[in-house]
Amino acid sequence: NHRLQEMLQTMCKARGAELCPIDDRYCIDNGAMIAQAGCEMLRVGQVTELSQSGITQRYRTDEVEVTWRD
């Protein structure tokens, strides 16, 4: 988790973003983080049809297309 946060911090700095990691007590399950990303996507109208969705266990966080930020 700490190594991932270091990597994310580097990516955020390169993109002019701020990393806001959550308290370690809530890092037990990624469900909350996935749900937050989903809420942000839905807020801007980014919806993926169920037939187009899938699971990629090794999906890289630096490959996520962020469409909910200006």
Tab-separated table of N, CA, C and O in Angstrom:
chain	number	residue	atom	x	y	z
A	1	ASN	N	0.819	-1.194	0.000
A	1	ASN	CA	0.000	0.000	0.000
A	1	ASN	C	0.865	1.261	0.000
A	1	ASN	O	0.590	2.203	-0.723
A	2	HIS	N	1.925	1.260	0.808
A	2	HIS	CA	2.774	2.458	0.866
A	2	HIS	C	3.544	2.646	-0.435
A	2	HIS	O	3.720	3.777	-0.893
A	3	ARG	N	3.979	1.554	-1.040
A	3	ARG	CA	4.677	1.662	-2.325
A	3	ARG	C	3.725	2.172	-3.394
A	3	ARG	O	4.091	3.020	-4.216
A	4	LEU	N	2.491	1.688	-3.390
A	4	LEU	CA	1.496	2.171	-4.344
A	4	LEU	C	1.259	3.664	-4.149
A	4	LEU	O	1.174	4.419	-5.119
A	5	GLN	N	1.180	4.111	-2.902
A	5	GLN	CA	0.983	5.537	-2.642
A	5	GLN	C	2.162	6.365	-3.142
A	5	GLN	O	1.977	7.463	-3.666
A	6	GLU	N	3.376	5.831	-3.027
A	6	GLU	CA	4.546	6.529	-3.569
A	6	GLU	C	4.426	6.674	-5.084
A	6	GLU	O	4.704	7.739	-5.645
A	7	MET	N	4.022	5.598	-5.742
A	7	MET	CA	3.865	5.616	-7.187
A	7	MET	C	2.764	6.594	-7.599
A	7	MET	O	2.921	7.362	-8.554
A	8	LEU	N	1.662	6.574	-6.878
A	8	LEU	CA	0.558	7.476	-7.178
A	8	LEU	C	0.962	8.931	-6.961
A	8	LEU	O	0.575	9.818	-7.731
A	9	GLN	N	1.745	9.180	-5.914
A	9	GLN	CA	2.212	10.537	-5.647
A	9	GLN	C	3.052	11.043	-6.814
A	9	GLN	O	2.905	12.190	-7.246
A	10	THR	N	3.919	10.196	-7.342
A	10	THR	CA	4.749	10.563	-8.491
A	10	THR	C	3.882	10.880	-9.700
A	10	THR	O	4.091	11.885	-10.393
A	11	MET	N	2.883	10.033	-9.954
A	11	MET	CA	1.985	10.254	-11.097
A	11	MET	C	1.179	11.534	-10.919
A	11	MET	O	0.984	12.291	-11.872
A	12	CYS	N	0.725	11.797	-9.700
A	12	CYS	CA	-0.060	13.007	-9.444
A	12	CYS	C	0.780	14.263	-9.664
A	12	CYS	O	0.326	15.215	-10.296
A	13	LYS	N	2.003	14.263	-9.146
A	13	LYS	CA	2.875	15.423	-9.324
A	13	LYS	C	3.114	15.694	-10.807
A	13	LYS	O	3.114	16.848	-11.239
A	14	ALA	N	3.314	14.636	-11.578
A	14	ALA	CA	3.569	14.786	-13.012
A	14	ALA	C	2.368	15.354	-13.748
A	14	ALA	O	2.515	15.960	-14.812
A	15	ARG	N	1.179	15.185	-13.169
A	15	ARG	CA	-0.047	15.614	-13.834
A	15	ARG	C	-0.688	16.830	-13.174
A	15	ARG	O	-1.800	17.220	-13.501
A	16	GLY	N	-0.013	17.402	-12.197
A	16	GLY	CA	-0.545	18.577	-11.513
A	16	GLY	C	-1.739	18.271	-10.638
A	16	GLY	O	-2.609	19.122	-10.426
A	17	ALA	N	-1.794	17.056	-10.107
A	17	ALA	CA	-2.915	16.643	-9.260
A	17	ALA	C	-2.431	16.479	-7.823
A	17	ALA	O	-1.231	16.452	-7.550
A	18	GLU	N	-3.367	16.368	-6.919
A	18	GLU	CA	-3.058	16.165	-5.508
A	18	GLU	C	-3.523	14.783	-5.089
A	18	GLU	O	-4.663	14.397	-5.348
A	19	LEU	N	-2.657	14.029	-4.458
A	19	LEU	CA	-3.012	12.713	-3.940
A	19	LEU	C	-3.627	12.885	-2.560
A	19	LEU	O	-3.063	13.561	-1.703
A	20	CYS	N	-4.772	12.289	-2.355
A	20	CYS	CA	-5.455	12.354	-1.063
A	20	CYS	C	-5.697	10.930	-0.573
A	20	CYS	O	-6.818	10.413	-0.658
A	21	PRO	N	-4.652	10.274	-0.072
A	21	PRO	CA	-4.824	8.885	0.371
A	21	PRO	C	-5.716	8.814	1.602
A	21	PRO	O	-5.750	9.743	2.413
A	22	ILE	N	-6.423	7.707	1.724
A	22	ILE	CA	-7.293	7.538	2.884
A	22	ILE	C	-6.519	6.921	4.035
A	22	ILE	O	-5.444	6.352	3.852
A	23	ASP	N	-7.064	7.037	5.211
A	23	ASP	CA	-6.475	6.481	6.420
A	23	ASP	C	-6.285	4.972	6.253
A	23	ASP	O	-7.131	4.292	5.670
A	24	ASP	N	-5.171	4.464	6.770
A	24	ASP	CA	-4.861	3.037	6.657
A	24	ASP	C	-5.973	2.132	7.179
A	24	ASP	O	-6.122	1.005	6.723
A	25	ARG	N	-6.769	2.626	8.116
A	25	ARG	CA	-7.863	1.804	8.661
A	25	ARG	C	-8.863	1.419	7.590
A	25	ARG	O	-9.553	0.413	7.699
A	26	TYR	N	-8.964	2.215	6.524
A	26	TYR	CA	-9.949	1.963	5.486
A	26	TYR	C	-9.338	1.328	4.238
A	26	TYR	O	-10.005	1.168	3.233
A	27	CYS	N	-8.069	0.954	4.304
A	27	CYS	CA	-7.385	0.365	3.151
A	27	CYS	C	-7.451	-1.157	3.154
A	27	CYS	O	-6.663	-1.822	2.494
A	28	ILE	N	-8.362	-1.703	3.883
A	28	ILE	CA	-8.501	-3.151	3.975
A	28	ILE	C	-9.131	-3.710	2.699
A	28	ILE	O	-8.763	-4.760	2.221
A	29	ASP	N	-10.059	-2.975	2.135
A	29	ASP	CA	-10.805	-3.444	0.987
A	29	ASP	C	-10.858	-2.326	-0.050
A	29	ASP	O	-11.098	-1.173	0.283
A	30	ASN	N	-10.639	-2.656	-1.300
A	30	ASN	CA	-10.672	-1.652	-2.361
A	30	ASN	C	-12.091	-1.274	-2.767
A	30	ASN	O	-12.268	-0.401	-3.602
A	31	GLY	N	-13.083	-1.914	-2.191
A	31	GLY	CA	-14.469	-1.653	-2.566
A	31	GLY	C	-14.857	-0.192	-2.465
A	31	GLY	O	-15.515	0.360	-3.346
A	32	ALA	N	-14.446	0.480	-1.397
A	32	ALA	CA	-14.787	1.893	-1.216
A	32	ALA	C	-14.128	2.756	-2.289
A	32	ALA	O	-14.741	3.683	-2.818
A	33	MET	N	-12.891	2.431	-2.637
A	33	MET	CA	-12.192	3.214	-3.661
A	33	MET	C	-12.801	2.983	-5.043
A	33	MET	O	-12.948	3.909	-5.838
A	34	ILE	N	-13.182	1.750	-5.323
A	34	ILE	CA	-13.830	1.433	-6.599
A	34	ILE	C	-15.181	2.133	-6.679
A	34	ILE	O	-15.545	2.698	-7.713
A	35	ALA	N	-15.918	2.124	-5.581
A	35	ALA	CA	-17.226	2.778	-5.558
A	35	ALA	C	-17.095	4.281	-5.773
A	35	ALA	O	-17.891	4.887	-6.503
A	36	GLN	N	-16.089	4.909	-5.167
A	36	GLN	CA	-15.879	6.346	-5.342
A	36	GLN	C	-15.562	6.668	-6.800
A	36	GLN	O	-16.102	7.623	-7.364
A	37	ALA	N	-14.685	5.888	-7.408
A	37	ALA	CA	-14.365	6.103	-8.824
A	37	ALA	C	-15.622	5.946	-9.670
A	37	ALA	O	-15.875	6.727	-10.589
A	38	GLY	N	-16.434	4.941	-9.360
A	38	GLY	CA	-17.691	4.735	-10.090
A	38	GLY	C	-18.650	5.899	-9.932
A	38	GLY	O	-19.301	6.311	-10.892
A	39	CYS	N	-18.742	6.453	-8.736
A	39	CYS	CA	-19.608	7.620	-8.502
A	39	CYS	C	-19.146	8.816	-9.314
A	39	CYS	O	-19.962	9.538	-9.894
A	40	GLU	N	-17.826	9.030	-9.361
A	40	GLU	CA	-17.291	10.148	-10.143
A	40	GLU	C	-17.580	9.953	-11.633
A	40	GLU	O	-17.939	10.897	-12.337
A	41	MET	N	-17.424	8.746	-12.111
A	41	MET	CA	-17.695	8.463	-13.520
A	41	MET	C	-19.173	8.681	-13.836
A	41	MET	O	-19.513	9.289	-14.856
A	42	LEU	N	-20.044	8.184	-12.983
A	42	LEU	CA	-21.481	8.354	-13.193
A	42	LEU	C	-21.875	9.822	-13.155
A	42	LEU	O	-22.690	10.281	-13.962
A	43	ARG	N	-21.249	10.581	-12.264
A	43	ARG	CA	-21.555	12.007	-12.121
A	43	ARG	C	-21.356	12.767	-13.428
A	43	ARG	O	-22.094	13.690	-13.742
A	44	VAL	N	-20.369	12.370	-14.212
A	44	VAL	CA	-20.107	13.060	-15.479
A	44	VAL	C	-20.709	12.337	-16.669
A	44	VAL	O	-20.452	12.679	-17.819
A	45	GLY	N	-21.525	11.311	-16.401
A	45	GLY	CA	-22.225	10.621	-17.481
A	45	GLY	C	-21.433	9.520	-18.156
A	45	GLY	O	-21.817	9.034	-19.217
A	46	GLN	N	-20.320	9.109	-17.573
A	46	GLN	CA	-19.534	8.018	-18.151
A	46	GLN	C	-20.104	6.701	-17.644
A	46	GLN	O	-19.941	6.345	-16.488
A	47	VAL	N	-20.773	5.995	-18.535
A	47	VAL	CA	-21.430	4.745	-18.176
A	47	VAL	C	-20.934	3.652	-19.115
A	47	VAL	O	-20.817	3.869	-20.317
A	48	THR	N	-20.629	2.503	-18.575
A	48	THR	CA	-20.200	1.359	-19.368
A	48	THR	C	-21.319	0.328	-19.370
A	48	THR	O	-21.777	-0.088	-18.300
A	49	GLU	N	-21.739	-0.049	-20.553
A	49	GLU	CA	-22.770	-1.083	-20.653
A	49	GLU	C	-22.226	-2.385	-20.053
A	49	GLU	O	-21.043	-2.700	-20.198
A	50	LEU	N	-23.082	-3.127	-19.393
A	50	LEU	CA	-22.670	-4.371	-18.760
A	50	LEU	C	-21.999	-5.304	-19.768
A	50	LEU	O	-20.983	-5.929	-19.465
A	51	SER	N	-22.521	-5.341	-20.974
A	51	SER	CA	-21.943	-6.234	-21.996
A	51	SER	C	-20.536	-5.805	-22.407
A	51	SER	O	-19.775	-6.587	-22.953
A	52	GLN	N	-20.168	-4.543	-22.137
A	52	GLN	CA	-18.848	-4.024	-22.482
A	52	GLN	C	-17.885	-4.013	-21.289
A	52	GLN	O	-16.736	-3.609	-21.423
A	53	SER	N	-18.379	-4.422	-20.134
A	53	SER	CA	-17.544	-4.378	-18.932
A	53	SER	C	-16.840	-5.720	-18.729
A	53	SER	O	-17.228	-6.735	-19.291
A	54	GLY	N	-15.804	-5.672	-17.946
A	54	GLY	CA	-15.059	-6.891	-17.655
A	54	GLY	C	-14.119	-6.663	-16.493
A	54	GLY	O	-14.051	-5.578	-15.923
A	55	ILE	N	-13.374	-7.672	-16.173
A	55	ILE	CA	-12.447	-7.607	-15.052
A	55	ILE	C	-11.045	-7.883	-15.566
A	55	ILE	O	-10.811	-8.853	-16.276
A	56	THR	N	-10.136	-7.006	-15.208
A	56	THR	CA	-8.728	-7.197	-15.519
A	56	THR	C	-7.974	-7.089	-14.212
A	56	THR	O	-7.809	-5.997	-13.672
A	57	GLN	N	-7.524	-8.200	-13.699
A	57	GLN	CA	-6.909	-8.217	-12.377
A	57	GLN	C	-5.624	-7.389	-12.332
A	57	GLN	O	-5.294	-6.813	-11.312
A	58	ARG	N	-4.907	-7.298	-13.405
A	58	ARG	CA	-3.634	-6.575	-13.411
A	58	ARG	C	-3.759	-5.204	-14.063
A	58	ARG	O	-2.804	-4.676	-14.616
A	59	TYR	N	-4.933	-4.597	-13.996
A	59	TYR	CA	-5.161	-3.270	-14.576
A	59	TYR	C	-4.290	-2.253	-13.867
A	59	TYR	O	-4.279	-2.170	-12.647
A	60	ARG	N	-3.548	-1.482	-14.620
A	60	ARG	CA	-2.626	-0.502	-14.044
A	60	ARG	C	-3.351	0.809	-13.758
A	60	ARG	O	-4.063	1.324	-14.606
A	61	THR	N	-3.113	1.364	-12.568
A	61	THR	CA	-3.785	2.604	-12.194
A	61	THR	C	-3.361	3.772	-13.067
A	61	THR	O	-4.115	4.726	-13.239
A	62	ASP	N	-2.184	3.716	-13.649
A	62	ASP	CA	-1.751	4.814	-14.511
A	62	ASP	C	-2.291	4.701	-15.933
A	62	ASP	O	-1.997	5.522	-16.781
A	63	GLU	N	-3.112	3.679	-16.189
A	63	GLU	CA	-3.755	3.522	-17.489
A	63	GLU	C	-5.225	3.912	-17.479
A	63	GLU	O	-5.923	3.812	-18.477
A	64	VAL	N	-5.717	4.361	-16.335
A	64	VAL	CA	-7.123	4.734	-16.208
A	64	VAL	C	-7.364	6.054	-16.936
A	64	VAL	O	-6.639	7.023	-16.746
A	65	GLU	N	-8.357	6.069	-17.795
A	65	GLU	CA	-8.724	7.304	-18.488
A	65	GLU	C	-9.634	8.114	-17.562
A	65	GLU	O	-10.766	7.728	-17.292
A	66	VAL	N	-9.129	9.224	-17.074
A	66	VAL	CA	-9.874	10.072	-16.149
A	66	VAL	C	-10.643	11.108	-16.956
A	66	VAL	O	-10.040	11.975	-17.585
A	67	THR	N	-11.955	11.003	-16.939
A	67	THR	CA	-12.790	11.920	-17.709
A	67	THR	C	-13.611	12.822	-16.804
A	67	THR	O	-14.348	13.654	-17.291
A	68	TRP	N	-13.493	12.648	-15.503
A	68	TRP	CA	-14.330	13.415	-14.599
A	68	TRP	C	-13.624	14.635	-14.021
A	68	TRP	O	-14.154	15.315	-13.163
A	69	ARG	N	-12.435	14.942	-14.497
A	69	ARG	CA	-11.703	16.132	-14.062
A	69	ARG	C	-11.616	17.121	-15.189
A	69	ARG	O	-11.581	16.769	-16.357
A	70	ASP	N	-11.516	18.394	-14.844
A	70	ASP	CA	-11.318	19.440	-15.855
A	70	ASP	C	-9.879	19.457	-16.318
A	70	ASP	O	-8.978	19.136	-15.656
